[in-house]
């Protein structure tokens, strides 16, 4: 029995060593943000990102690029997620590979959290300055307090050059121009070195003499008072008084060197300017919706009524950042990420122009591997099995209308 | 050699063994405190210590001393009452700060490239030295808790001000005023740390105008007194020796 136990132990140890060695040879970089793992209903029923544009695909260090577009704060926001009353426009990148040089919602700078209204559309822009070379997946992103990060579509962007060349000049209100990348670094090292030196001196004063065994014997035999001499107390006083003198003096010199300082700034920005989309003259009623698991396709039966004065056609269904297009109506010209674009993914049973005043019931199929790749099919396992998305209709003049849809989804396994 | 024989043959050899033992214990104690204290401080003080845009004049000043006086009090209880070594607080804080500097440099800068001037740790050394000296001079847990605990809280903010002040210089940025520390937090993107998570400048301390840091420091000192007592007892309890009676004999 003992031999078997020893063998098992030995083999387990060898297996552990092999695993660790193998891990050293293959440790891939985690480049994405788990966007596919986020619950599908979170991505489909909270923030709908559209009209996104990444201004560049390759950026040299110190150069800038923008991500711009719009987002709709969905009216049918799920009950299980806190409302976006305190939100922060973020950017999904692996650490500070870019710096966020600016971010705006409705033209207002948003370095702080904002309050968003359900059902409203907002225009946004994020200005990024390239810092660290590499290929990075750059996402739009909205953090919602109580809801977590709601990550939008991402696109691969390449930063070229050397990080050593990166500079981040800032001019303060006292007129000094500094490089925020290295500012205050020497001062930080200096003061920490000073205090470490003082602490080591105090420790050295005590640990240079015999410590544990003889001192324990002395304490145990009632001779503890002999272990601290009058000289030790004087040295202790010097350290304590010296510490307070250094603290007071360094604070005084710092205040004279930096006479103007302000507290950290924090707060919530309310009343953000919304973006007014053209009034929709098309109304849509979802009669039923099913997701065919084997076919990776969502089928919707909808009744569409055109209340406008020009005919319209359905060109796009957008959900969770995945765009399903009918190429006969609309083609993408924005270099939208390939993996999120189903250029021929939208099939409509009758997509002839819907005349003014006409009502038609149509079968709409949105099919693409993206349902699986982006794990949107997992919606059928969500606690509230409803889907939502944006339908875009185009009229004869090329004008676009946005209509939101929100309905229960029935999975079909055959 | 039988069990009844001494392992050393001379006084000189005994002294040498004792010193070797000292260094082994010291190294073990230092690394154990470094690990335990570091985890404790990261879990309780965490973001307030990680980022400059969390180092405000209210909550950072209040929280950091309260949660960091713990291990110094406990290690003092062991080293002072058993060995009369007045280095418990300094040893703990040096271990913590060394661990933190390794963490900030290797992880925050080395792995994720946050600039060190944005993620350096807080300085806790001035309070620790004063805490050790007060225990040595007074030989009293109560005195150390009351005077030392208060001093620990009061010294924290001025002890860090020379490093923090340059980052509180204001800047106008796209039509808004913020400090350089705020700007660091805005520029250097933290995907998992949105702005609203920051617990800064919150509270009801609004009747002291701009001079809230001293009031926060006093409050922190008062709470540090209580925490000192608690953790000093923890330290005594962990450091005691218990003998189990041999009922069979």
XYZ file of C-alpha atoms in Angstrom:
663
model
C 0.000 0.000 0.000
C 2.820 2.347 0.934
C 4.555 1.678 -2.388
C 1.380 2.583 -4.286
C 0.984 5.763 -2.243
C 4.605 6.737 -2.888
C 4.204 6.109 -6.590
C 1.034 8.188 -6.779
C 2.759 11.003 -4.918
C 5.805 10.813 -7.185
C 3.729 10.748 -10.377
C 1.574 13.627 -9.144
C 4.698 15.664 -8.512
C 6.045 14.857 -11.988
C 2.678 15.794 -13.532
C 2.716 19.092 -11.654
C 6.223 19.852 -12.888
C 5.286 19.005 -16.491
C 2.200 21.237 -16.280
C 4.181 24.145 -14.891
C 6.908 23.722 -17.518
C 4.325 23.534 -20.303
C 2.673 26.708 -19.007
C 6.014 28.495 -19.217
C 6.313 27.627 -22.919
C 2.751 28.569 -23.802
C 1.197 31.505 -22.020
C -0.857 33.451 -24.577
C -1.685 37.079 -24.001
C -5.245 37.843 -22.945
C -6.171 40.568 -25.413
C -9.938 40.803 -25.311
C -12.345 41.752 -22.596
C -14.681 38.841 -22.086
C -17.301 40.665 -24.125
C -18.671 37.356 -25.387
C -19.130 36.102 -21.853
C -21.391 38.921 -20.765
C -25.007 37.795 -20.464
C -26.703 38.175 -23.849
C -29.712 40.016 -22.447
C -27.345 42.607 -20.922
C -25.911 43.344 -24.338
C -29.255 43.255 -26.139
C -31.420 45.242 -23.732
C -29.317 47.938 -22.117
C -27.085 50.150 -24.259
C -27.449 49.896 -28.054
C -24.368 51.256 -29.792
C -24.732 52.341 -33.412
C -23.136 54.532 -36.077
C -19.778 53.641 -34.560
C -16.624 54.822 -36.196
C -13.008 54.097 -35.324
C -11.107 56.887 -37.042
C -7.914 54.851 -37.582
C -6.787 51.249 -37.679
C -3.097 52.055 -37.198
C -1.776 54.796 -34.948
C 1.816 55.778 -34.126
C 2.711 56.412 -30.480
C 1.740 59.979 -29.471
C -0.791 60.210 -32.305
C -4.531 60.293 -31.644
C -7.615 58.487 -32.877
C -11.291 58.756 -32.025
C -14.160 56.396 -31.440
C -17.406 58.127 -32.112
C -21.019 57.192 -32.585
C -24.327 57.076 -30.804
C -25.948 54.943 -28.182
C -29.548 54.364 -27.284
C -30.370 53.771 -23.645
C -32.962 51.086 -24.111
C -36.416 51.839 -22.774
C -37.034 48.208 -21.887
C -34.024 48.162 -19.541
C -34.053 44.832 -17.650
C -35.272 44.818 -14.073
C -32.305 42.735 -12.975
C -29.854 45.521 -13.840
C -29.748 48.866 -12.032
C -30.905 51.820 -14.101
C -28.135 53.965 -15.619
C -28.629 56.833 -13.189
C -24.911 56.812 -12.404
C -22.897 55.782 -15.440
C -19.445 56.367 -16.811
C -18.450 56.477 -20.469
C -15.393 54.256 -20.489
C -13.253 52.595 -23.088
C -12.494 48.884 -23.198
C -8.766 48.457 -23.723
C -6.234 46.193 -22.000
C -4.830 48.736 -19.543
C -3.574 52.177 -20.524
C -2.320 51.244 -23.995
C -3.958 54.494 -25.031
C -4.564 57.417 -22.740
C -8.041 58.892 -22.779
C -7.300 62.414 -23.936
C -10.969 63.347 -23.942
C -14.490 61.934 -23.904
C -17.703 63.728 -24.679
C -21.413 62.995 -24.537
C -23.551 65.438 -26.472
C -20.542 67.713 -26.802
C -19.902 67.921 -23.046
C -16.643 66.642 -21.565
C -17.401 63.693 -19.283
C -14.449 62.966 -17.005
C -17.036 62.209 -14.336
C -20.055 59.985 -14.035
C -23.260 60.967 -15.791
C -26.946 60.305 -15.402
C -28.653 58.835 -18.466
C -32.353 58.724 -19.322
C -34.071 55.594 -20.574
C -35.269 55.762 -24.146
C -32.914 58.570 -25.160
C -30.197 58.578 -27.799
C -26.837 60.214 -27.019
C -23.981 61.112 -29.311
C -20.507 60.383 -27.960
C -16.851 60.712 -28.871
C -13.714 59.412 -27.170
C -10.314 60.814 -28.104
C -7.456 58.382 -27.544
C -3.717 59.037 -27.652
C -1.540 56.034 -28.502
C 0.888 55.006 -25.759
C 1.934 51.365 -25.916
C 2.736 49.550 -29.206
C 0.801 46.407 -30.080
C -2.484 45.144 -31.511
C -5.325 46.058 -29.211
C -9.035 45.390 -29.226
C -10.645 48.778 -28.640
C -14.244 48.805 -27.414
C -16.787 51.424 -26.617
C -18.008 50.826 -23.076
C -20.468 52.119 -20.503
C -20.056 51.347 -16.821
C -23.338 51.411 -14.930
C -23.368 51.564 -11.142
C -25.103 48.455 -9.914
C -25.065 47.010 -13.411
C -21.407 46.576 -14.171
C -19.536 47.217 -17.392
C -21.651 47.121 -20.541
C -19.190 46.600 -23.301
C -19.877 47.683 -26.850
C -18.406 46.592 -30.165
C -14.635 46.323 -30.421
C -12.210 46.731 -33.286
C -8.568 45.728 -33.592
C -6.246 48.702 -33.714
C -2.484 48.717 -34.103
C -0.175 51.089 -32.270
C 3.277 51.452 -33.792
C 6.478 52.990 -32.462
C 8.111 52.886 -29.059
C 6.526 53.499 -25.675
C 9.729 55.220 -24.602
C 8.831 58.082 -26.947
C 5.454 58.663 -25.318
C 4.954 62.066 -23.722
C 1.934 63.529 -21.985
C 2.449 67.277 -21.641
C -0.001 69.189 -19.457
C 0.001 72.867 -18.491
C -1.219 73.557 -14.965
C -3.198 76.589 -13.836
C -0.016 77.842 -12.175
C 1.588 78.063 -15.594
C 3.932 75.100 -15.351
C 4.103 72.607 -18.233
C 4.846 69.077 -17.070
C 4.992 65.579 -18.551
C 2.314 63.686 -16.648
C 3.963 60.391 -17.584
C 6.960 61.063 -15.327
C 5.908 64.087 -13.268
C 6.629 63.908 -9.503
C 8.415 60.575 -9.899
C 11.794 61.688 -8.523
C 10.084 63.451 -5.639
C 8.144 60.268 -4.823
C 11.276 58.110 -4.911
C 13.180 60.661 -2.831
C 10.690 60.866 0.041
C 10.070 57.152 0.176
C 13.840 56.556 0.182
C 14.259 59.052 3.046
C 11.612 57.327 5.170
C 12.873 53.846 4.364
C 16.350 55.017 5.459
C 14.977 56.329 8.765
C 13.033 53.095 9.347
C 16.024 50.896 8.498
C 18.208 52.944 10.851
C 15.714 52.347 13.687
C 15.493 48.636 12.885
C 19.267 48.312 12.553
C 19.762 49.943 15.937
C 17.850 47.056 17.496
C 18.615 44.063 15.321
C 22.388 44.540 15.443
C 22.300 43.263 19.039
C 21.259 39.752 20.166
C 17.519 39.460 19.809
C 15.250 36.563 20.423
C 16.874 33.897 22.624
C 18.784 36.046 25.160
C 16.048 38.679 25.354
C 13.377 36.042 25.858
C 15.438 34.506 28.670
C 15.821 37.919 30.265
C 12.095 38.684 30.061
C 11.182 35.233 31.371
C 13.480 35.647 34.373
C 12.098 39.033 35.353
C 14.988 41.087 33.993
C 13.064 42.817 31.230
C 13.875 46.259 32.595
C 17.587 45.665 31.975
C 16.964 45.296 28.212
C 16.162 48.964 27.597
C 18.909 51.297 28.700
C 18.794 55.043 29.262
C 20.816 55.396 26.068
C 18.219 53.409 24.158
C 15.532 55.766 25.427
C 17.531 58.804 24.355
C 18.005 57.347 20.874
C 14.284 56.576 20.779
C 13.494 60.173 21.672
C 15.811 61.360 18.910
C 13.978 59.169 16.385
C 10.506 60.270 17.541
C 11.335 63.966 17.677
C 13.334 63.714 14.459
C 10.385 62.055 12.730
C 8.018 64.818 13.774
C 10.513 67.503 12.792
C 10.996 65.967 9.343
C 7.216 65.668 8.871
C 6.592 69.274 9.940
C 9.518 70.707 7.989
C 8.745 68.770 4.807
C 5.109 69.828 5.004
C 6.146 73.456 5.422
C 8.546 73.410 2.478
C 5.985 71.594 0.351
C 3.337 74.213 1.123
C 5.690 76.993 0.156
C 6.714 75.176 -3.009
C 3.097 74.390 -3.983
C 1.027 77.254 -2.581
C -1.915 76.503 -4.865
C -3.479 73.080 -4.466
C -7.080 72.000 -4.790
C -9.027 68.970 -3.561
C -9.787 66.064 -5.848
C -12.762 66.778 -8.052
C -15.761 64.471 -8.052
C -19.435 64.665 -8.871
C -22.272 63.528 -11.082
C -23.168 65.267 -14.334
C -26.890 65.470 -14.976
C -28.973 66.781 -17.841
C -26.792 65.409 -20.603
C -27.756 66.675 -24.042
C -29.634 64.032 -25.984
C -29.491 63.408 -29.724
C -32.748 63.826 -31.578
C -33.212 61.115 -34.156
C -35.695 61.855 -36.977
C -39.225 61.097 -35.859
C -40.072 57.504 -36.796
C -43.121 57.216 -39.011
C -42.903 53.436 -39.143
C -44.467 51.356 -36.400
C -43.514 47.736 -35.806
C -45.322 45.068 -33.819
C -43.545 41.785 -33.184
C -46.070 38.967 -33.556
C -43.647 36.254 -32.556
C -39.951 35.552 -32.489
C -38.056 32.282 -32.383
C -34.396 31.392 -32.296
C -33.523 28.268 -34.293
C -30.613 26.722 -32.477
C -29.461 24.397 -35.330
C -29.684 27.150 -37.963
C -28.137 29.928 -35.839
C -30.938 32.197 -36.975
C -33.527 34.376 -35.355
C -36.887 34.554 -37.092
C -39.321 37.309 -36.372
C -42.818 37.748 -37.621
C -43.665 41.414 -37.498
C -46.415 43.675 -38.631
C -45.073 46.911 -40.067
C -47.143 50.003 -40.716
C -45.851 52.965 -42.691
C -47.461 56.145 -41.369
C -45.176 58.426 -43.348
C -45.466 59.966 -46.788
C -42.715 58.035 -48.558
C -42.235 54.310 -48.978
C -39.695 52.531 -46.788
C -37.690 49.300 -46.728
C -36.096 47.418 -43.843
C -32.296 47.488 -44.212
C -30.723 46.554 -40.889
C -31.312 44.739 -37.631
C -28.780 45.677 -34.942
C -28.556 43.891 -31.621
C -25.673 43.746 -29.128
C -23.488 45.476 -31.687
C -24.000 42.736 -34.316
C -25.392 44.188 -37.519
C -27.509 42.105 -39.901
C -27.896 43.876 -43.243
C -30.026 43.411 -46.322
C -27.476 44.441 -49.018
C -30.229 45.391 -51.441
C -31.251 48.171 -49.091
C -28.119 49.133 -47.197
C -24.395 48.403 -47.357
C -21.874 49.291 -44.698
C -19.234 51.815 -45.710
C -17.766 52.504 -42.287
C -15.283 49.585 -42.112
C -17.286 48.120 -39.243
C -15.525 45.106 -37.633
C -16.011 42.039 -39.877
C -16.873 39.684 -37.052
C -19.765 41.910 -36.012
C -21.099 42.523 -39.496
C -23.416 40.099 -41.325
C -23.493 41.892 -44.671
C -26.079 39.523 -46.080
C -27.458 38.338 -42.784
C -30.910 39.882 -43.001
C -33.593 38.142 -45.068
C -37.038 39.658 -45.376
C -39.941 37.677 -46.851
C -41.210 40.695 -48.759
C -38.896 43.666 -48.726
C -40.482 45.569 -51.542
C -41.084 49.246 -50.682
C -43.804 49.642 -48.082
C -46.067 52.338 -49.398
C -47.357 55.190 -47.241
C -50.349 54.064 -45.230
C -49.674 50.392 -45.985
C -49.518 47.665 -43.329
C -47.698 44.430 -44.059
C -46.826 41.320 -42.086
C -43.350 40.083 -42.910
C -41.015 37.277 -41.889
C -37.572 38.575 -40.979
C -34.626 36.236 -40.494
C -31.353 37.393 -38.964
C -28.824 34.612 -39.470
C -25.104 34.521 -38.996
C -22.408 32.616 -37.143
C -22.151 35.712 -34.914
C -25.116 34.393 -32.927
C -22.859 31.583 -31.747
C -19.502 33.337 -31.896
C -20.780 36.203 -29.753
C -22.801 33.821 -27.601
C -26.006 35.726 -28.225
C -27.733 32.368 -28.589
C -27.166 31.965 -24.864
C -30.109 34.320 -24.507
C -32.320 31.246 -24.267
C -30.604 30.422 -20.975
C -31.088 33.917 -19.519
C -33.532 34.519 -16.667
C -35.651 36.870 -18.791
C -35.728 35.348 -22.259
C -36.514 38.449 -24.255
C -34.598 39.913 -27.137
C -34.325 43.504 -28.211
C -32.659 45.448 -30.962
C -32.814 48.276 -33.438
C -34.489 48.125 -36.828
C -33.377 50.651 -39.431
C -35.693 51.533 -42.308
C -34.644 53.564 -45.330
C -36.950 55.637 -47.467
C -36.637 56.498 -51.169
C -34.487 59.547 -50.362
C -31.990 57.534 -48.368
C -33.234 58.903 -45.052
C -33.083 56.524 -42.150
C -35.538 55.761 -39.386
C -34.804 53.918 -36.163
C -37.391 51.682 -34.523
C -36.716 49.652 -31.395
C -38.124 46.186 -30.900
C -38.469 44.225 -27.668
C -40.303 40.919 -27.436
C -40.207 37.426 -25.931
C -38.025 34.878 -27.710
C -38.961 31.196 -28.058
C -36.084 28.799 -28.741
C -36.506 26.088 -31.361
C -34.278 23.047 -31.003
C -35.343 21.147 -34.139
C 25.267 12.769 20.563
C 22.530 11.893 23.005
C 19.406 13.959 23.620
C 20.760 15.199 26.921
C 23.920 16.636 25.406
C 24.158 20.270 24.329
C 24.215 21.019 20.601
C 26.991 23.568 21.120
C 30.413 23.107 22.647
C 31.346 26.634 23.677
C 29.852 29.977 24.606
C 31.099 31.467 21.342
C 29.327 28.736 19.418
C 26.159 29.325 21.453
C 26.246 33.023 20.618
C 26.771 32.197 16.954
C 23.828 29.786 16.928
C 21.699 32.349 18.743
C 22.486 34.977 16.097
C 21.762 32.548 13.291
C 18.483 31.827 14.993
C 17.822 35.589 15.223
C 18.234 36.067 11.487
C 16.099 33.023 10.661
C 13.280 34.206 12.910
C 13.582 37.780 11.689
C 13.473 36.721 8.033
C 10.502 34.434 8.644
C 8.659 37.069 10.658
C 9.381 39.758 8.070
C 8.114 37.720 5.118
C 5.092 36.376 7.022
C 4.100 39.894 8.078
C 4.766 41.169 4.560
C 2.355 38.608 3.110
C -0.362 38.772 5.754
C -0.291 42.528 6.239
C -0.199 43.111 2.496
C -3.301 41.003 1.871
C -5.084 42.639 4.797
C -4.221 46.149 3.649
C -5.108 45.505 0.020
C -8.493 44.106 1.029
C -9.348 46.913 3.424
C -7.474 49.937 2.078
C -7.143 48.745 -1.551
C -7.979 51.427 -4.059
C -7.254 54.259 -1.618
C -3.671 53.126 -1.672
C -3.460 52.109 -5.337
C -4.334 55.321 -7.116
C -3.451 58.973 -6.634
C -6.970 60.040 -7.621
C -8.282 58.204 -4.532
C -5.876 59.909 -2.131
C -8.244 62.629 -0.977
C -8.361 64.734 2.195
C -11.326 62.956 3.772
C -11.627 59.218 3.228
C -8.047 58.263 2.414
C -6.886 60.193 5.475
C -9.522 58.439 7.571
C -9.382 54.912 6.213
C -5.680 54.265 5.640
C -4.460 54.743 9.260
C -7.419 52.858 10.737
C -6.904 49.765 8.607
C -3.113 49.909 8.725
C -2.556 50.213 12.494
C -3.684 46.601 12.870
C -0.562 44.535 12.197
C 1.784 47.063 13.840
C -0.261 46.748 17.058
C -0.282 42.958 16.930
C 3.415 42.554 16.110
C 4.304 45.091 18.793
C 2.388 42.987 21.332
C 4.504 39.974 20.480
C 7.906 41.616 20.135
C 7.564 43.932 23.115
C 6.013 41.786 25.818
C 8.085 38.702 25.022
C 11.395 40.227 23.863
C 11.300 43.934 24.804
C 11.996 44.780 21.168
C 10.401 48.127 20.263
C 10.390 47.525 16.499
C 7.038 45.811 15.919
C 5.317 48.715 14.171
C 8.303 49.781 12.090
C 9.082 46.214 11.061
C 5.466 45.646 9.976
C 5.205 48.872 8.040
C 8.562 48.414 6.317
C 7.497 44.880 5.328
C 4.172 46.181 4.011
C 5.675 49.061 2.083
C 8.406 46.885 0.599
C 5.753 44.421 -0.561
C 3.677 47.230 -1.949
C 6.550 48.761 -3.847
C 7.321 45.359 -5.376
C 3.638 44.997 -6.284
C 3.323 48.470 -7.756
C 6.514 48.216 -9.742
C 6.219 44.613 -10.937
C 2.455 44.433 -11.435
C 1.022 47.884 -11.916
C 3.923 49.139 -14.014
C 5.626 45.948 -15.246
C 2.500 44.125 -16.347
C -0.106 46.779 -17.017
C 2.043 49.867 -17.607
C 0.338 52.264 -15.212
C 2.932 54.948 -14.508
C 4.517 54.644 -11.066
C 3.711 58.297 -10.298
C 0.031 57.266 -10.416
C 0.218 54.069 -8.320
C 2.868 54.546 -5.614
C 1.906 53.403 -2.099
C 1.124 55.600 0.895
C 3.864 56.347 3.408
C 3.137 54.850 6.854
C 6.633 55.008 8.340
C 6.458 58.223 10.442
C 3.505 56.956 12.476
C 5.112 53.541 12.943
C 8.352 54.955 14.351
C 6.466 57.163 16.796
C 4.300 54.193 17.805
C 7.400 52.099 18.565
C 9.124 54.856 20.533
C 6.041 55.562 22.645
C 5.754 51.878 23.565
C 9.441 51.762 24.457
C 9.324 54.910 26.596
C 5.995 54.217 28.279
C 6.059 50.425 28.492
C 2.279 50.651 28.437
C -0.258 49.338 25.998
C -2.823 51.937 27.091
C -0.445 54.854 26.667
C 0.707 53.547 23.287
C -2.878 53.067 22.129
C -4.046 56.517 23.243
C -1.013 58.658 22.432
C 0.560 56.465 19.767
C -2.714 55.604 18.043
C -3.684 59.261 17.874
C -0.221 60.221 16.615
C -0.400 57.456 14.006
C -3.596 58.962 12.609
C -2.374 62.551 12.828
C 0.996 61.969 11.179
C -0.395 60.149 8.167
C -1.544 63.085 6.042
C 1.402 65.434 6.669
C 3.747 62.454 6.232
C 2.378 61.945 2.732
C 1.801 65.557 1.773
C 5.270 66.185 0.221
C 4.533 63.420 -2.308
C 0.850 64.142 -2.835
C 0.848 67.960 -2.967
C 2.412 68.244 -6.450
C -0.466 66.126 -7.769
C -3.069 68.455 -6.265
C -1.980 71.372 -8.422
C -5.031 72.396 -10.488
C -5.251 72.176 -14.237
C -7.849 73.401 -16.715
C -8.767 70.624 -19.094
C -11.219 71.114 -21.934
C -13.174 73.650 -19.928
C -13.176 71.825 -16.588
C -10.932 72.245 -13.574
C -9.361 69.194 -12.042
C -6.209 68.268 -10.171
C -3.305 66.515 -11.841
C -4.259 63.410 -9.841
C -7.785 63.551 -11.277
C -6.268 63.903 -14.712
C -4.076 60.841 -14.142
C -7.180 58.854 -13.260
C -8.909 60.109 -16.374
C -5.989 59.621 -18.765
C -4.744 56.227 -17.657
C -7.748 54.073 -18.480
C -8.946 51.595 -15.844
C -11.601 49.500 -17.511
C -12.738 47.921 -14.242
C -12.554 51.034 -12.089
C -15.108 53.536 -13.380
C -15.172 57.041 -11.985
C -18.243 56.478 -9.797
C -16.463 53.781 -7.783
C -14.081 56.407 -6.419
C -14.969 57.129 -2.803
C -13.491 60.590 -2.467
C -14.739 63.838 -0.986
C -17.927 62.129 0.196
C -19.441 62.710 3.617
C -21.088 65.412 5.662
C -17.990 67.198 6.921
C -18.940 70.517 5.373
C -18.643 73.002 8.246
C -14.869 73.307 8.252
C -14.487 74.957 4.875
C -11.437 73.711 3.062
C -9.647 72.511 6.207
C -11.157 69.082 6.484
C -7.925 67.065 6.439
C -6.982 67.822 10.089
C -10.505 66.956 11.250
C -10.412 63.711 9.273
C -6.968 62.968 10.716
C -8.221 63.472 14.281
C -11.177 61.192 13.640
C -8.851 58.629 12.123
C -6.586 58.912 15.177
C -9.484 58.311 17.559
C -10.630 55.202 15.725
C -7.010 54.062 15.453
C -6.879 54.062 19.275
C -9.698 51.517 19.435
C -8.276 49.422 16.622
C -4.884 49.467 18.331
C -6.356 47.984 21.521
C -8.160 45.292 19.570
C -5.187 44.204 17.505
C -2.766 44.488 20.398
C -4.894 41.874 22.186
C -4.927 39.748 19.013
C -1.130 39.934 18.976
C -0.869 38.967 22.642
C -3.239 36.075 22.124
C -1.341 34.761 19.101
C 2.003 35.130 20.852
C 1.128 33.348 24.089
C 2.431 29.891 24.907
C -0.037 27.271 26.040
C 0.900 23.989 27.698
C -1.394 21.018 27.534
C -1.526 18.979 30.715
C -0.489 15.385 30.352
C -3.396 13.693 32.089
C -2.057 10.213 31.367
C 0.991 10.628 33.643
